[in-house]
Amino acid sequence: MHKKKGIHFEISERKVLLRLFDVVLILLTLYLLESFLPFNYLTISAENTISIIVLLLYFTVFGTVFELYDLQKASKLDISFKNIVLASSVTVLFYLLTPVVTPFLPEKRLQIIYFYLGIILAIFLWRLAYITFVQSPRFYKKVLLVGEISNLSSILKALHDVDPNYKIIGFINSESVRKDTVKFKGLKEFHLSDLDQIINEHKVSEILVASFNDDHISTELYHGLINLLERGFTIREFTQVYEEMTYRVPIQFVGKDFYKYFPFSRSNQNKLYQFFRRVFDILFALIGLVIGILLLPFILIGNIIANRGPLFYIQERIGKNGHPFKIIKLRTMIIDAEKNGVQWAQKNDVRITVFGNLLRRSRIDEIPQVLNVLKGEMSIIGPRPERPYFVNELSKIIPFYETRHIIKPGLTGWAQIQTRYGASIEDSLIKLQYDLFYIKHRSLFLDINIIVKTVSTILYYRGQ
């Protein structure tokens, strides 16, 4: 077999590519402005090293906040342009307002316009090139799937939703030894005997094994895969790929060997990490408390006009190790919202008041929970605490649901920035997958990532 792989950028590689070329294009913009226009505000020189690093740092941070490195949004030119303008505007504004680490304003203010428009144009042209070339079919990864037909639909959907460039060209049914196997429509089925021919003709670069029953891997299939592996061909297991691509733990595909999927982060036992987390929690909670006090007069007025009733409400939630505690929130629903029994909060829920909707979408309703953080019942980052009724119901249906309670619940978390409000069992399953990913991989870097993206959620008014 002559293995000839096509060029394909993994998700992480594409994110690095976007960031790297943003940096290169900004530096190129400064060089071109200096070379062809009367521009000396920020030149490429040794004495401006710190100023240039600050500019690149600002753009990287605000680019993350305004979702320039979200691959789904980066693939759409109209959304990319809007985000580029927002990120560039805030970057330039902060840059101009921090003259301690940046150059003083130029005498000719027109240079600021050159600076601002130059960055927007350069990044926009790079995004146009990215969509035209990197997102084109020539860079798609072609993958052959090996697995049971019963799981194909959910596997295909999960992979396509997260990365359309990951193309499953067909599958080999690991249950093909059975004569009564049902045929799968919607994806071409290949025969094991044609494995080498399939790889050569379709330029397959990876085989994805999604067989969750070892008994379905026949001796012939086993030896075929071993033979490819020994020749250096890439063969990966589905749950590993799923977790890498979706940043979720695929609990629906986890069986009796569950312990393989939960080698939880060493940070969960790292005393130094825990100490700095607690310091971080206290500092942020104190800042949140000050912000809450400053906003309180406006909240009181809004509550009197459009909420009418108690400003706060206290509700029991489940915390670390399953211990219940009382959560404090600003009331966003009508009085007696659950007089007909406990129910999910839905999108466009009629029980949410006009002012309550504003509080939810801006996340202001969460501010009183900083008191729970100061008391040690919650953290700034962690799975959202759920009500005992839902914990009891969901733990009966969703495997490993109560595993999310091995760490403190949080004001914000990986699930909150990745998906919408859970209003069903299916939504709760997805949120749990994200929560377990965070518990499994949590680190200082991931915590910073969550904080930055939480700012993005607030700015884009996506709270629920």
PDB file of N, CA, C and O in Angstrom, residues 314-350:
ATOM      1  N   ILE A 314     -33.860  32.809  47.643  1.00  0.00           N
ATOM      2  CA  ILE A 314     -32.923  31.803  48.137  1.00  0.00           C
ATOM      3  C   ILE A 314     -33.465  30.427  47.776  1.00  0.00           C
ATOM      4  O   ILE A 314     -34.650  30.149  47.972  1.00  0.00           O
ATOM      5  N   GLN A 315     -32.588  29.592  47.240  1.00  0.00           N
ATOM      6  CA  GLN A 315     -33.026  28.276  46.770  1.00  0.00           C
ATOM      7  C   GLN A 315     -31.976  27.234  47.116  1.00  0.00           C
ATOM      8  O   GLN A 315     -30.778  27.520  47.082  1.00  0.00           O
ATOM      9  N   GLU A 316     -32.412  26.036  47.415  1.00  0.00           N
ATOM     10  CA  GLU A 316     -31.478  24.968  47.761  1.00  0.00           C
ATOM     11  C   GLU A 316     -30.854  24.375  46.505  1.00  0.00           C
ATOM     12  O   GLU A 316     -31.542  24.111  45.514  1.00  0.00           O
ATOM     13  N   ARG A 317     -29.554  24.202  46.548  1.00  0.00           N
ATOM     14  CA  ARG A 317     -28.818  23.576  45.459  1.00  0.00           C
ATOM     15  C   ARG A 317     -27.883  22.521  46.025  1.00  0.00           C
ATOM     16  O   ARG A 317     -27.602  22.508  47.224  1.00  0.00           O
ATOM     17  N   ILE A 318     -27.354  21.667  45.138  1.00  0.00           N
ATOM     18  CA  ILE A 318     -26.434  20.609  45.549  1.00  0.00           C
ATOM     19  C   ILE A 318     -25.005  21.062  45.270  1.00  0.00           C
ATOM     20  O   ILE A 318     -24.673  21.492  44.171  1.00  0.00           O
ATOM     21  N   GLY A 319     -24.158  20.969  46.294  1.00  0.00           N
ATOM     22  CA  GLY A 319     -22.779  21.411  46.175  1.00  0.00           C
ATOM     23  C   GLY A 319     -21.789  20.261  46.125  1.00  0.00           C
ATOM     24  O   GLY A 319     -22.131  19.129  45.750  1.00  0.00           O
ATOM     25  N   LYS A 320     -20.552  20.545  46.533  1.00  0.00           N
ATOM     26  CA  LYS A 320     -19.484  19.554  46.485  1.00  0.00           C
ATOM     27  C   LYS A 320     -19.829  18.348  47.344  1.00  0.00           C
ATOM     28  O   LYS A 320     -20.376  18.476  48.441  1.00  0.00           O
ATOM     29  N   ASN A 321     -19.519  17.167  46.804  1.00  0.00           N
ATOM     30  CA  ASN A 321     -19.776  15.887  47.483  1.00  0.00           C
ATOM     31  C   ASN A 321     -21.251  15.665  47.808  1.00  0.00           C
ATOM     32  O   ASN A 321     -21.600  14.917  48.716  1.00  0.00           O
ATOM     33  N   GLY A 322     -22.127  16.340  47.059  1.00  0.00           N
ATOM     34  CA  GLY A 322     -23.565  16.134  47.223  1.00  0.00           C
ATOM     35  C   GLY A 322     -24.184  16.858  48.397  1.00  0.00           C
ATOM     36  O   GLY A 322     -25.364  16.629  48.705  1.00  0.00           O
ATOM     37  N   HIS A 323     -23.438  17.752  49.058  1.00  0.00           N
ATOM     38  CA  HIS A 323     -23.979  18.469  50.206  1.00  0.00           C
ATOM     39  C   HIS A 323     -24.848  19.642  49.749  1.00  0.00           C
ATOM     40  O   HIS A 323     -24.415  20.455  48.928  1.00  0.00           O
ATOM     41  N   PRO A 324     -26.063  19.768  50.271  1.00  0.00           N
ATOM     42  CA  PRO A 324     -26.939  20.879  49.876  1.00  0.00           C
ATOM     43  C   PRO A 324     -26.510  22.196  50.520  1.00  0.00           C
ATOM     44  O   PRO A 324     -25.905  22.202  51.599  1.00  0.00           O
ATOM     45  N   PHE A 325     -26.802  23.302  49.840  1.00  0.00           N
ATOM     46  CA  PHE A 325     -26.555  24.624  50.399  1.00  0.00           C
ATOM     47  C   PHE A 325     -27.581  25.589  49.814  1.00  0.00           C
ATOM     48  O   PHE A 325     -28.272  25.268  48.838  1.00  0.00           O
ATOM     49  N   LYS A 326     -27.680  26.761  50.392  1.00  0.00           N
ATOM     50  CA  LYS A 326     -28.646  27.759  49.948  1.00  0.00           C
ATOM     51  C   LYS A 326     -27.964  28.760  49.014  1.00  0.00           C
ATOM     52  O   LYS A 326     -27.009  29.440  49.406  1.00  0.00           O
ATOM     53  N   ILE A 327     -28.460  28.832  47.782  1.00  0.00           N
ATOM     54  CA  ILE A 327     -27.902  29.760  46.803  1.00  0.00           C
ATOM     55  C   ILE A 327     -28.668  31.082  46.866  1.00  0.00           C
ATOM     56  O   ILE A 327     -29.878  31.096  47.137  1.00  0.00           O
ATOM     57  N   ILE A 328     -27.974  32.189  46.640  1.00  0.00           N
ATOM     58  CA  ILE A 328     -28.590  33.523  46.674  1.00  0.00           C
ATOM     59  C   ILE A 328     -28.558  34.118  45.274  1.00  0.00           C
ATOM     60  O   ILE A 328     -27.489  34.199  44.651  1.00  0.00           O
ATOM     61  N   LYS A 329     -29.716  34.530  44.778  1.00  0.00           N
ATOM     62  CA  LYS A 329     -29.800  35.114  43.426  1.00  0.00           C
ATOM     63  C   LYS A 329     -30.768  36.288  43.434  1.00  0.00           C
ATOM     64  O   LYS A 329     -31.610  36.417  44.335  1.00  0.00           O
ATOM     65  N   LEU A 330     -30.635  37.112  42.405  1.00  0.00           N
ATOM     66  CA  LEU A 330     -31.652  38.136  42.181  1.00  0.00           C
ATOM     67  C   LEU A 330     -32.845  37.469  41.507  1.00  0.00           C
ATOM     68  O   LEU A 330     -32.675  36.675  40.581  1.00  0.00           O
ATOM     69  N   ARG A 331     -34.048  37.780  41.970  1.00  0.00           N
ATOM     70  CA  ARG A 331     -35.247  37.141  41.413  1.00  0.00           C
ATOM     71  C   ARG A 331     -35.482  37.636  39.984  1.00  0.00           C
ATOM     72  O   ARG A 331     -35.454  38.827  39.706  1.00  0.00           O
ATOM     73  N   THR A 332     -35.695  36.689  39.075  1.00  0.00           N
ATOM     74  CA  THR A 332     -35.936  37.030  37.665  1.00  0.00           C
ATOM     75  C   THR A 332     -37.290  36.545  37.165  1.00  0.00           C
ATOM     76  O   THR A 332     -37.680  36.861  36.044  1.00  0.00           O
ATOM     77  N   MET A 333     -37.978  35.755  37.979  1.00  0.00           N
ATOM     78  CA  MET A 333     -39.273  35.208  37.571  1.00  0.00           C
ATOM     79  C   MET A 333     -40.403  35.841  38.392  1.00  0.00           C
ATOM     80  O   MET A 333     -40.170  36.462  39.432  1.00  0.00           O
ATOM     81  N   ILE A 334     -41.601  35.638  37.913  1.00  0.00           N
ATOM     82  CA  ILE A 334     -42.778  36.124  38.634  1.00  0.00           C
ATOM     83  C   ILE A 334     -42.894  35.402  39.979  1.00  0.00           C
ATOM     84  O   ILE A 334     -42.328  34.320  40.160  1.00  0.00           O
ATOM     85  N   ILE A 335     -43.606  35.992  40.907  1.00  0.00           N
ATOM     86  CA  ILE A 335     -43.831  35.364  42.209  1.00  0.00           C
ATOM     87  C   ILE A 335     -44.665  34.088  42.005  1.00  0.00           C
ATOM     88  O   ILE A 335     -45.551  34.040  41.155  1.00  0.00           O
ATOM     89  N   ASP A 336     -44.342  33.046  42.753  1.00  0.00           N
ATOM     90  CA  ASP A 336     -45.022  31.747  42.636  1.00  0.00           C
ATOM     91  C   ASP A 336     -44.865  31.155  41.238  1.00  0.00           C
ATOM     92  O   ASP A 336     -45.810  30.601  40.651  1.00  0.00           O
ATOM     93  N   ALA A 337     -43.654  31.260  40.698  1.00  0.00           N
ATOM     94  CA  ALA A 337     -43.386  30.756  39.345  1.00  0.00           C
ATOM     95  C   ALA A 337     -43.565  29.247  39.251  1.00  0.00           C
ATOM     96  O   ALA A 337     -43.816  28.709  38.174  1.00  0.00           O
ATOM     97  N   GLU A 338     -43.450  28.550  40.396  1.00  0.00           N
ATOM     98  CA  GLU A 338     -43.569  27.094  40.369  1.00  0.00           C
ATOM     99  C   GLU A 338     -44.741  26.604  41.203  1.00  0.00           C
ATOM    100  O   GLU A 338     -44.679  25.552  41.836  1.00  0.00           O
ATOM    101  N   LYS A 339     -45.816  27.376  41.182  1.00  0.00           N
ATOM    102  CA  LYS A 339     -47.000  26.951  41.946  1.00  0.00           C
ATOM    103  C   LYS A 339     -47.599  25.666  41.388  1.00  0.00           C
ATOM    104  O   LYS A 339     -48.309  24.941  42.081  1.00  0.00           O
ATOM    105  N   ASN A 340     -47.291  25.365  40.105  1.00  0.00           N
ATOM    106  CA  ASN A 340     -47.795  24.135  39.487  1.00  0.00           C
ATOM    107  C   ASN A 340     -46.762  23.002  39.533  1.00  0.00           C
ATOM    108  O   ASN A 340     -46.928  21.986  38.862  1.00  0.00           O
ATOM    109  N   GLY A 341     -45.710  23.206  40.290  1.00  0.00           N
ATOM    110  CA  GLY A 341     -44.688  22.172  40.417  1.00  0.00           C
ATOM    111  C   GLY A 341     -43.364  22.594  39.814  1.00  0.00           C
ATOM    112  O   GLY A 341     -43.268  23.573  39.076  1.00  0.00           O
ATOM    113  N   VAL A 342     -42.314  21.831  40.137  1.00  0.00           N
ATOM    114  CA  VAL A 342     -40.966  22.111  39.625  1.00  0.00           C
ATOM    115  C   VAL A 342     -40.925  21.863  38.125  1.00  0.00           C
ATOM    116  O   VAL A 342     -41.467  20.867  37.639  1.00  0.00           O
ATOM    117  N   GLN A 343     -40.304  22.771  37.394  1.00  0.00           N
ATOM    118  CA  GLN A 343     -40.203  22.613  35.939  1.00  0.00           C
ATOM    119  C   GLN A 343     -38.938  23.275  35.425  1.00  0.00           C
ATOM    120  O   GLN A 343     -38.373  24.158  36.066  1.00  0.00           O
ATOM    121  N   TRP A 344     -38.515  22.819  34.213  1.00  0.00           N
ATOM    122  CA  TRP A 344     -37.337  23.384  33.573  1.00  0.00           C
ATOM    123  C   TRP A 344     -37.587  24.848  33.216  1.00  0.00           C
ATOM    124  O   TRP A 344     -38.693  25.228  32.866  1.00  0.00           O
ATOM    125  N   ALA A 345     -36.511  25.653  33.274  1.00  0.00           N
ATOM    126  CA  ALA A 345     -36.572  27.010  32.714  1.00  0.00           C
ATOM    127  C   ALA A 345     -36.366  26.871  31.207  1.00  0.00           C
ATOM    128  O   ALA A 345     -35.396  26.266  30.755  1.00  0.00           O
ATOM    129  N   GLN A 346     -37.318  27.392  30.435  1.00  0.00           N
ATOM    130  CA  GLN A 346     -37.293  27.250  28.984  1.00  0.00           C
ATOM    131  C   GLN A 346     -36.803  28.535  28.317  1.00  0.00           C
ATOM    132  O   GLN A 346     -36.786  29.609  28.913  1.00  0.00           O
ATOM    133  N   LYS A 347     -36.416  28.404  27.047  1.00  0.00           N
ATOM    134  CA  LYS A 347     -36.107  29.585  26.254  1.00  0.00           C
ATOM    135  C   LYS A 347     -37.397  30.387  26.082  1.00  0.00           C
ATOM    136  O   LYS A 347     -38.462  29.836  25.814  1.00  0.00           O
ATOM    137  N   ASN A 348     -37.294  31.720  26.231  1.00  0.00           N
ATOM    138  CA  ASN A 348     -38.469  32.606  26.163  1.00  0.00           C
ATOM    139  C   ASN A 348     -39.530  32.193  27.188  1.00  0.00           C
ATOM    140  O   ASN A 348     -40.734  32.226  26.899  1.00  0.00           O
ATOM    141  N   ASP A 349     -39.087  31.789  28.359  1.00  0.00           N
ATOM    142  CA  ASP A 349     -39.984  31.348  29.423  1.00  0.00           C
ATOM    143  C   ASP A 349     -40.907  32.503  29.831  1.00  0.00           C
ATOM    144  O   ASP A 349     -40.433  33.599  30.186  1.00  0.00           O
ATOM    145  N   VAL A 350     -42.216  32.256  29.792  1.00  0.00           N
ATOM    146  CA  VAL A 350     -43.192  33.304  30.096  1.00  0.00           C
ATOM    147  C   VAL A 350     -43.152  33.705  31.565  1.00  0.00           C
ATOM    148  O   VAL A 350     -43.687  34.755  31.939  1.00  0.00           O
TER     149      VAL A 350
END
